[in-house]
PDB file of C-alpha atoms and ligand atoms in Angstrom:
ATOM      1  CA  UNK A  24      -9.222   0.568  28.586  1.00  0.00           C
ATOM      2  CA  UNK A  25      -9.924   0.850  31.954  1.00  0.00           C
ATOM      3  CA  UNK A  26      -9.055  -2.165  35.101  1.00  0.00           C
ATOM      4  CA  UNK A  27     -12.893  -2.472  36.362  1.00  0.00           C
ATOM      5  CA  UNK A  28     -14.676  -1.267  33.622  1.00  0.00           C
ATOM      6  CA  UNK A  29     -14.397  -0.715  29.756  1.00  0.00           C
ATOM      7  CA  UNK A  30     -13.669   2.971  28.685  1.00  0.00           C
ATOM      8  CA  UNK A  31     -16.833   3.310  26.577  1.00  0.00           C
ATOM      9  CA  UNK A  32     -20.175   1.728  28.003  1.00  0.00           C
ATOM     10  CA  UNK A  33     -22.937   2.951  25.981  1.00  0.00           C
ATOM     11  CA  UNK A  34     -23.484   5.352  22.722  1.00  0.00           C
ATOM     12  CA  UNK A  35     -22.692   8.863  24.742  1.00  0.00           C
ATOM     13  CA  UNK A  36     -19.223   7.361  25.679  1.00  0.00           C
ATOM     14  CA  UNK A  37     -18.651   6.375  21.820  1.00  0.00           C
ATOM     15  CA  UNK A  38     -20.046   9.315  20.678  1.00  0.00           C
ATOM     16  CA  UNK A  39     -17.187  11.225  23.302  1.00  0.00           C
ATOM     17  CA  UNK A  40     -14.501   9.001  21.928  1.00  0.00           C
ATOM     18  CA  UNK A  41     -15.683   9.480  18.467  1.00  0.00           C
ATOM     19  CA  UNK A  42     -15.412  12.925  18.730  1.00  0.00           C
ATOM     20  CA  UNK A  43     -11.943  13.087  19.506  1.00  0.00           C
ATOM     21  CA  UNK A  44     -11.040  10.796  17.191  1.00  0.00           C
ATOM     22  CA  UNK A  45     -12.094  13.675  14.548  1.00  0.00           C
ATOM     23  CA  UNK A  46     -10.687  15.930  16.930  1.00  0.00           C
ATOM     24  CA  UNK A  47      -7.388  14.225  16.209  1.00  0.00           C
ATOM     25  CA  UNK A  48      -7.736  13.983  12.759  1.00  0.00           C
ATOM     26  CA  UNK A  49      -8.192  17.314  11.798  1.00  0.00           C
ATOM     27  CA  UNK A  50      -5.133  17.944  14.260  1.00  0.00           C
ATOM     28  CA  UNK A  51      -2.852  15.601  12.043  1.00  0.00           C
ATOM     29  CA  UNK A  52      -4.913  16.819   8.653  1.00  0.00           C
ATOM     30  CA  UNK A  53      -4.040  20.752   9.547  1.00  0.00           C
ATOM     31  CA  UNK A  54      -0.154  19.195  10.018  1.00  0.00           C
ATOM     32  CA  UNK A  55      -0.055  17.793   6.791  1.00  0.00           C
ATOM     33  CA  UNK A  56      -1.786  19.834   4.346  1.00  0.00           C
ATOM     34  CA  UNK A  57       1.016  22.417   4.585  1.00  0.00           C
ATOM     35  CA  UNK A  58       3.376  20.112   3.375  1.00  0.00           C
ATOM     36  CA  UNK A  59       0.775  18.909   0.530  1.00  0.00           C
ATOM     37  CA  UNK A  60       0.551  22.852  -0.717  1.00  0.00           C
ATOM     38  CA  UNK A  61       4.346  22.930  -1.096  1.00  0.00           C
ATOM     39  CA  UNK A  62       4.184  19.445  -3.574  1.00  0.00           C
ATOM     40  CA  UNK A  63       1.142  20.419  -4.945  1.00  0.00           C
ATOM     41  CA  UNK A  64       3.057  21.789  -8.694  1.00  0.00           C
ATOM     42  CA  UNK A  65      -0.562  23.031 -10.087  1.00  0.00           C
ATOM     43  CA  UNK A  66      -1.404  26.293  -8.938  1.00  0.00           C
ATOM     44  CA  UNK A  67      -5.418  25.822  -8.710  1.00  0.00           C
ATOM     45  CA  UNK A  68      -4.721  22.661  -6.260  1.00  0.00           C
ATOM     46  CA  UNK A  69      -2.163  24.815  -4.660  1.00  0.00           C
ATOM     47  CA  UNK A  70      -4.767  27.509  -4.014  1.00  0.00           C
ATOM     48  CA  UNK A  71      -7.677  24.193  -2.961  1.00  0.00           C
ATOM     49  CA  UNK A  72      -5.253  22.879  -0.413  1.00  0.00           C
ATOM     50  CA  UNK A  73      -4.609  26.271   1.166  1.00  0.00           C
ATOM     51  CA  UNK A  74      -8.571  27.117   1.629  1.00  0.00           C
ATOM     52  CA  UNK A  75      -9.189  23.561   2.798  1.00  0.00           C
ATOM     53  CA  UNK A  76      -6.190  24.366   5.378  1.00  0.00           C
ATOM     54  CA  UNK A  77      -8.059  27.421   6.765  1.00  0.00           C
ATOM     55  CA  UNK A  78     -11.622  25.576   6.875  1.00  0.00           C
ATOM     56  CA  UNK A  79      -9.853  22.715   8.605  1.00  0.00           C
ATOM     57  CA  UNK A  80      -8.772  25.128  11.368  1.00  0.00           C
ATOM     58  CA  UNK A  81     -12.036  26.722  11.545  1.00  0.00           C
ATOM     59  CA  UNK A  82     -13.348  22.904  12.037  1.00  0.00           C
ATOM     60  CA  UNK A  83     -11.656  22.324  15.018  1.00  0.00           C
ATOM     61  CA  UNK A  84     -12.733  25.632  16.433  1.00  0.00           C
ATOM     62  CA  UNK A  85     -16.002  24.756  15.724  1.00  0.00           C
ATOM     63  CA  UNK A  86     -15.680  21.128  17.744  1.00  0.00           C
ATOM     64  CA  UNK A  87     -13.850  23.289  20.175  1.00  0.00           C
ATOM     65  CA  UNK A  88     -17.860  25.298  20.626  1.00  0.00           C
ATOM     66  CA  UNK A  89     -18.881  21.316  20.425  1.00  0.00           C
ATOM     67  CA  UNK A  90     -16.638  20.064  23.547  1.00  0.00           C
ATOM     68  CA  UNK A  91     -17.732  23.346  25.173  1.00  0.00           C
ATOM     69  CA  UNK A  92     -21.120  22.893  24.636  1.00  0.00           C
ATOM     70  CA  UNK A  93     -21.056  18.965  26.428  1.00  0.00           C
ATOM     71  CA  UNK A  94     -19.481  20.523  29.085  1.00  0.00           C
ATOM     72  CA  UNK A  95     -16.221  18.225  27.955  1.00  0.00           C
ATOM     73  CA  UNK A  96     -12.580  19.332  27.991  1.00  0.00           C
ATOM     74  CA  UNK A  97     -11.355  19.456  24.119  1.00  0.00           C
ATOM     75  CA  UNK A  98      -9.233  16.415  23.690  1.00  0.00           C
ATOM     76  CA  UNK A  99      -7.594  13.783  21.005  1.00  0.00           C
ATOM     77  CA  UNK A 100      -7.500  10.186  20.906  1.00  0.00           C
ATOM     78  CA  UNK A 101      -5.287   8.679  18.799  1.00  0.00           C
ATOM     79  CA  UNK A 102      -6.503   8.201  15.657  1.00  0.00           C
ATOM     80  CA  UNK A 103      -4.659   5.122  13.675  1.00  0.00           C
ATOM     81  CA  UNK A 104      -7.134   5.059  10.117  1.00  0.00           C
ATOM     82  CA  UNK A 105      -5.591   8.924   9.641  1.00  0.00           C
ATOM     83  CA  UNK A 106      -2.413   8.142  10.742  1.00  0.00           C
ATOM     84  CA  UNK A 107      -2.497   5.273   8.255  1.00  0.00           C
ATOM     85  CA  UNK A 108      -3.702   7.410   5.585  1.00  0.00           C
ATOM     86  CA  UNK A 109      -1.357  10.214   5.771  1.00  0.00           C
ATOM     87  CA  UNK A 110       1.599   7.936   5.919  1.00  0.00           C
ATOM     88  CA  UNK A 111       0.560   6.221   2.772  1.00  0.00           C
ATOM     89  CA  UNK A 112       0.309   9.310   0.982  1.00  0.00           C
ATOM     90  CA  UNK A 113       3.714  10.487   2.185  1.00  0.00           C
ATOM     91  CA  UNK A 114       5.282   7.116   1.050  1.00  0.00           C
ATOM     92  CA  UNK A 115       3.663   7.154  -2.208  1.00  0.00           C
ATOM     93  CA  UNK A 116       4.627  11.023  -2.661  1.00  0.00           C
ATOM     94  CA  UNK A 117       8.122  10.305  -2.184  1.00  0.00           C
ATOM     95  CA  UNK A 118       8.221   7.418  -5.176  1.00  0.00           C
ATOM     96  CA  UNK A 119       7.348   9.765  -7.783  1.00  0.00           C
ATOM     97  CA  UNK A 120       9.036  11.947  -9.522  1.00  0.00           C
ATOM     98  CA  UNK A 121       7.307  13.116 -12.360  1.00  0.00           C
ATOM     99  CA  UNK A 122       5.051  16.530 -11.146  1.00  0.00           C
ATOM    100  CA  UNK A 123       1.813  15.522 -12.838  1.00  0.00           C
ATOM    101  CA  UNK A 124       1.776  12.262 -11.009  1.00  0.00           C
ATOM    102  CA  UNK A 125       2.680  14.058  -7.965  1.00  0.00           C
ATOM    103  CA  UNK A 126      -0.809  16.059  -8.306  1.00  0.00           C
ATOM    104  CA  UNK A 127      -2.902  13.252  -9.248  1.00  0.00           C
ATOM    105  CA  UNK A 128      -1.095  10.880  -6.018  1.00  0.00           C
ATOM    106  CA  UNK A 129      -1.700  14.305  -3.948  1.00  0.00           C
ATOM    107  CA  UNK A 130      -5.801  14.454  -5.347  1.00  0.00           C
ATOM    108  CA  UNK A 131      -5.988  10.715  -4.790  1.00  0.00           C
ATOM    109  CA  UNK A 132      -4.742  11.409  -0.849  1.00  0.00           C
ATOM    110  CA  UNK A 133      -6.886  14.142  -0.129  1.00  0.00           C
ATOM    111  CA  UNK A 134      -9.579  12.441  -1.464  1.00  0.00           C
ATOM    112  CA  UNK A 135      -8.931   9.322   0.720  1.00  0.00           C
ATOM    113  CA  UNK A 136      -8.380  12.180   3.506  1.00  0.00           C
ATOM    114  CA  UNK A 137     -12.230  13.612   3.006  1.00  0.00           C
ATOM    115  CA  UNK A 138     -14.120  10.312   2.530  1.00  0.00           C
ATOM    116  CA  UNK A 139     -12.668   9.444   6.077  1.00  0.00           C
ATOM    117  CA  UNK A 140     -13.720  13.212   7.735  1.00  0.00           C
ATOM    118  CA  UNK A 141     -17.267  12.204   5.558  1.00  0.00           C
ATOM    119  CA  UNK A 142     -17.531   9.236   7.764  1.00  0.00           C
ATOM    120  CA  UNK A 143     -17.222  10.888  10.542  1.00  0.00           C
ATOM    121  CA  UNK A 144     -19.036  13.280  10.532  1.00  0.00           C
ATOM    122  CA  UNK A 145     -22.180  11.642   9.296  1.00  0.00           C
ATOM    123  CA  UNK A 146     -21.891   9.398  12.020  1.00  0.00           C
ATOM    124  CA  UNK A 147     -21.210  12.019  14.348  1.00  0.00           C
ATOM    125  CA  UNK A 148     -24.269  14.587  13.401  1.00  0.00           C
ATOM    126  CA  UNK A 149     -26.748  11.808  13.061  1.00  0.00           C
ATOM    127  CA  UNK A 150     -25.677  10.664  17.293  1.00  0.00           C
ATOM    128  CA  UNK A 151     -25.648  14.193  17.892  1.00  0.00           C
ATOM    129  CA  UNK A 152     -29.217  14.139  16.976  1.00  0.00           C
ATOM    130  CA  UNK A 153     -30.030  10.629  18.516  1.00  0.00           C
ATOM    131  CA  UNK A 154     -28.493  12.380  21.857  1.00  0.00           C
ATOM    132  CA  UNK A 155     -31.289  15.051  22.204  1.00  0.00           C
ATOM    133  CA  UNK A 156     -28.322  17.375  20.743  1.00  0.00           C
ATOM    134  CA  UNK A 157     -29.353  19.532  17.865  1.00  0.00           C
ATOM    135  CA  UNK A 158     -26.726  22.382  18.763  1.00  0.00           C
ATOM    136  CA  UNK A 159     -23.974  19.869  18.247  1.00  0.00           C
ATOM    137  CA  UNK A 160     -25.336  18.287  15.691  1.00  0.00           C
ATOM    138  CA  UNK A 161     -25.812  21.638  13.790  1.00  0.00           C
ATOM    139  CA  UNK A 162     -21.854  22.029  14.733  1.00  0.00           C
ATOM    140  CA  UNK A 163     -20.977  18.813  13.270  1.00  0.00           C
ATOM    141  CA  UNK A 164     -23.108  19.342   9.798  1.00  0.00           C
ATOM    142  CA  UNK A 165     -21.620  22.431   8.863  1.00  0.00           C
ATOM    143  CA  UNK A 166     -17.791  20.357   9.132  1.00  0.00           C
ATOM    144  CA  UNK A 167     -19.484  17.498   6.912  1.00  0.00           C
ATOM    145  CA  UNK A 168     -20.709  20.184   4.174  1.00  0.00           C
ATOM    146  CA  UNK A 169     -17.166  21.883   3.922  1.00  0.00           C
ATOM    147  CA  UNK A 170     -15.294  18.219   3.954  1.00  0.00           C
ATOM    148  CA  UNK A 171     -18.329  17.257   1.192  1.00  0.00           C
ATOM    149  CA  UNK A 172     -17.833  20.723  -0.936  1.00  0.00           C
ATOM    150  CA  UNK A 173     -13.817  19.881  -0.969  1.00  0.00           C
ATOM    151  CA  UNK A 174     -14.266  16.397  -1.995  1.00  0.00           C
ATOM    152  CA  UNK A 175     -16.809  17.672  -5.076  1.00  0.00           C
ATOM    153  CA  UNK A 176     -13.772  20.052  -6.005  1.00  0.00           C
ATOM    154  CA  UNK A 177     -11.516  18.048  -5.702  1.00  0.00           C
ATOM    155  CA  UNK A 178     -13.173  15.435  -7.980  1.00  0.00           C
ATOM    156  CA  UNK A 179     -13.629  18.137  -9.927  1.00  0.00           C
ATOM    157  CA  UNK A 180     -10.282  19.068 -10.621  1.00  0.00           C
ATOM    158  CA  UNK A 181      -8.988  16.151 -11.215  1.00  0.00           C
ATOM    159  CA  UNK A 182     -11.415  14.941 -13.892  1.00  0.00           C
ATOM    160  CA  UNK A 183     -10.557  18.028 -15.719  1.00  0.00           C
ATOM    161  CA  UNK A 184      -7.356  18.308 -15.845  1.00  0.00           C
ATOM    162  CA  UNK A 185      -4.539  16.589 -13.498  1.00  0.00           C
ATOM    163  CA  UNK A 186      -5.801  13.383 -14.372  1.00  0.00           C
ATOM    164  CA  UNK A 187      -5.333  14.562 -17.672  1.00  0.00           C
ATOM    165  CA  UNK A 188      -2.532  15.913 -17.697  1.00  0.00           C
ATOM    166  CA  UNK A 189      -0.538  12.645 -15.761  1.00  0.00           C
ATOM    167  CA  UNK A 190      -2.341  10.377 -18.205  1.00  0.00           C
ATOM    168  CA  UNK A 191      -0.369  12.692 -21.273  1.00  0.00           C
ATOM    169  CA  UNK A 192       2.935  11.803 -19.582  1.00  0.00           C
ATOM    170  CA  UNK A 193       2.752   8.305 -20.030  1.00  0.00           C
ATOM    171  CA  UNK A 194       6.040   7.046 -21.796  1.00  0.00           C
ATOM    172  CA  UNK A 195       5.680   6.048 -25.845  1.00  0.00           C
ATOM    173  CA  UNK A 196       6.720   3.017 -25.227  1.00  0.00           C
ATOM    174  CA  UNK A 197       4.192   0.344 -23.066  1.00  0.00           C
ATOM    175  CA  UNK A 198       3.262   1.552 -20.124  1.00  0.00           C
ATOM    176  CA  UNK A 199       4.008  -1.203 -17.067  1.00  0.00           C
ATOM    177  CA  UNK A 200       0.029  -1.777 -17.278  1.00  0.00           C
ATOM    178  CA  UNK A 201       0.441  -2.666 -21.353  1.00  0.00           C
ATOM    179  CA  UNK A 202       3.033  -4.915 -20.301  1.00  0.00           C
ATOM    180  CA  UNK A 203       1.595  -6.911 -17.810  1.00  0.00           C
ATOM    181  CA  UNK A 204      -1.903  -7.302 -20.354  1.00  0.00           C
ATOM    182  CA  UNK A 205       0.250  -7.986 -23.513  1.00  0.00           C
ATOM    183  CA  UNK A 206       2.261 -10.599 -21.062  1.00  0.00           C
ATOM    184  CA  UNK A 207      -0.977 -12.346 -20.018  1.00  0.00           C
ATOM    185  CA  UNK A 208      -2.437 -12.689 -23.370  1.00  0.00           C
ATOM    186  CA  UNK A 209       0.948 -14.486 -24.439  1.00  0.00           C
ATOM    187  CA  UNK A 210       0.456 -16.899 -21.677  1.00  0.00           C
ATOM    188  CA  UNK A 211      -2.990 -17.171 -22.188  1.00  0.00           C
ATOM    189  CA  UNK A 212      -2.482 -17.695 -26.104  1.00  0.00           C
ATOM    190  CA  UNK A 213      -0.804 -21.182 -24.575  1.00  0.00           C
ATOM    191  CA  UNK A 214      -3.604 -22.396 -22.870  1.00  0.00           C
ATOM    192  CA  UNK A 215      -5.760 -24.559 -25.224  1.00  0.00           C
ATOM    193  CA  UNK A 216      -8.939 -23.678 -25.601  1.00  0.00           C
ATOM    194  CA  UNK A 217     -11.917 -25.461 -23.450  1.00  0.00           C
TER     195      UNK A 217
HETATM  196 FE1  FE2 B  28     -11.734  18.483   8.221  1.00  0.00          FE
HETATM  197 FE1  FE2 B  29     -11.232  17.865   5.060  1.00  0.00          FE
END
């Protein structure tokens, strides 16, 4: 924030910071999905991470041609709500073990990942339009159809079969979940009746 004056004074300055906010985020996104195709142990989510990773860099080259077009030098700001959410995911990922979690933990991420980008660039496209922008805004729609397409597949997959597939590797014995419900009805079996 600036000494005088505050950085952003009125909707085109948060639409500018906005912007590279996104810009950011598909910086950090493009960083991590590499590392999300090399967990991912199921080879159709394998093959959905790596086309999301080359749509992701043709996003930024297409809010590259959006900078361009407002005349503004391509730039990040640091974005902390991606930073947050990839760090989560990389904690989590590194308490499992078993590979079917892994893929349904990795889904769960990326889906976290896209709802944020979704955000984004709603917001984004509908200023663009507000701003007497329609090239940008045309810019900015066709990233919020590819992050909206992923998120569909994604869904997709998972309700078909990782979900599945980490819900069959449950242990014979009580899960932690049966636990903790057959340890509440015990307690609750104390409690006399109103
Ligand atoms: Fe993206
Ligand atoms: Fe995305």
């Amino acid at each position: 924030m600036g000494w005088f004056s505050p950085d952003i004074e009125n909707i085109d300055d948060l639409f500018l910071h906005t912007l590279r906010d996104i810009y950011y985020a598909e910086h950090q996104i493009a960083k991590a999905l590499p590392d999300m195709v090399a967990k991912a142990s199921d080879a159709e989510l394998k093959k959905g991470f790596t086309m999301h990773l080359r749509q992701t860099k043709g996003q930024i080259k297409r809010l590259d041609r959006a900078f361009k077009a407002l005349k503004q030098q391509p730039k990040g700001t640091q974005c902390p709500a991606i930073d947050g959410i990839i760090a989560e995911a990389n904690d989590i990922a590194g308490e499992i073990d078993d590979k079917m979690v892994l893929n349904a933990a990795l889904i769960a991420a990326a889906q976290a990942v896209e709802h944020y980008e979704i955000t984004r660039y709603g917001t984004l496209a509908s200023w663009a339009k507000l701003l007497g922008r329609p090239d940008v805004a045309r810019l900015l729609a066709a990233n919020l159809k590819e992050e909206k397409a992923t998120d569909k597949k994604l869904n997709g997959i998972a309700k078909r079969k990782i979900n599945k597939k980490a819900l069959a590797r449950r242990p014979k014995r009580p899960g932690r979940l049966e636990r903790a419900e057959n340890a509440m009805l015990v307690t609750a079996a104390g409690i006399p009746a109103i």
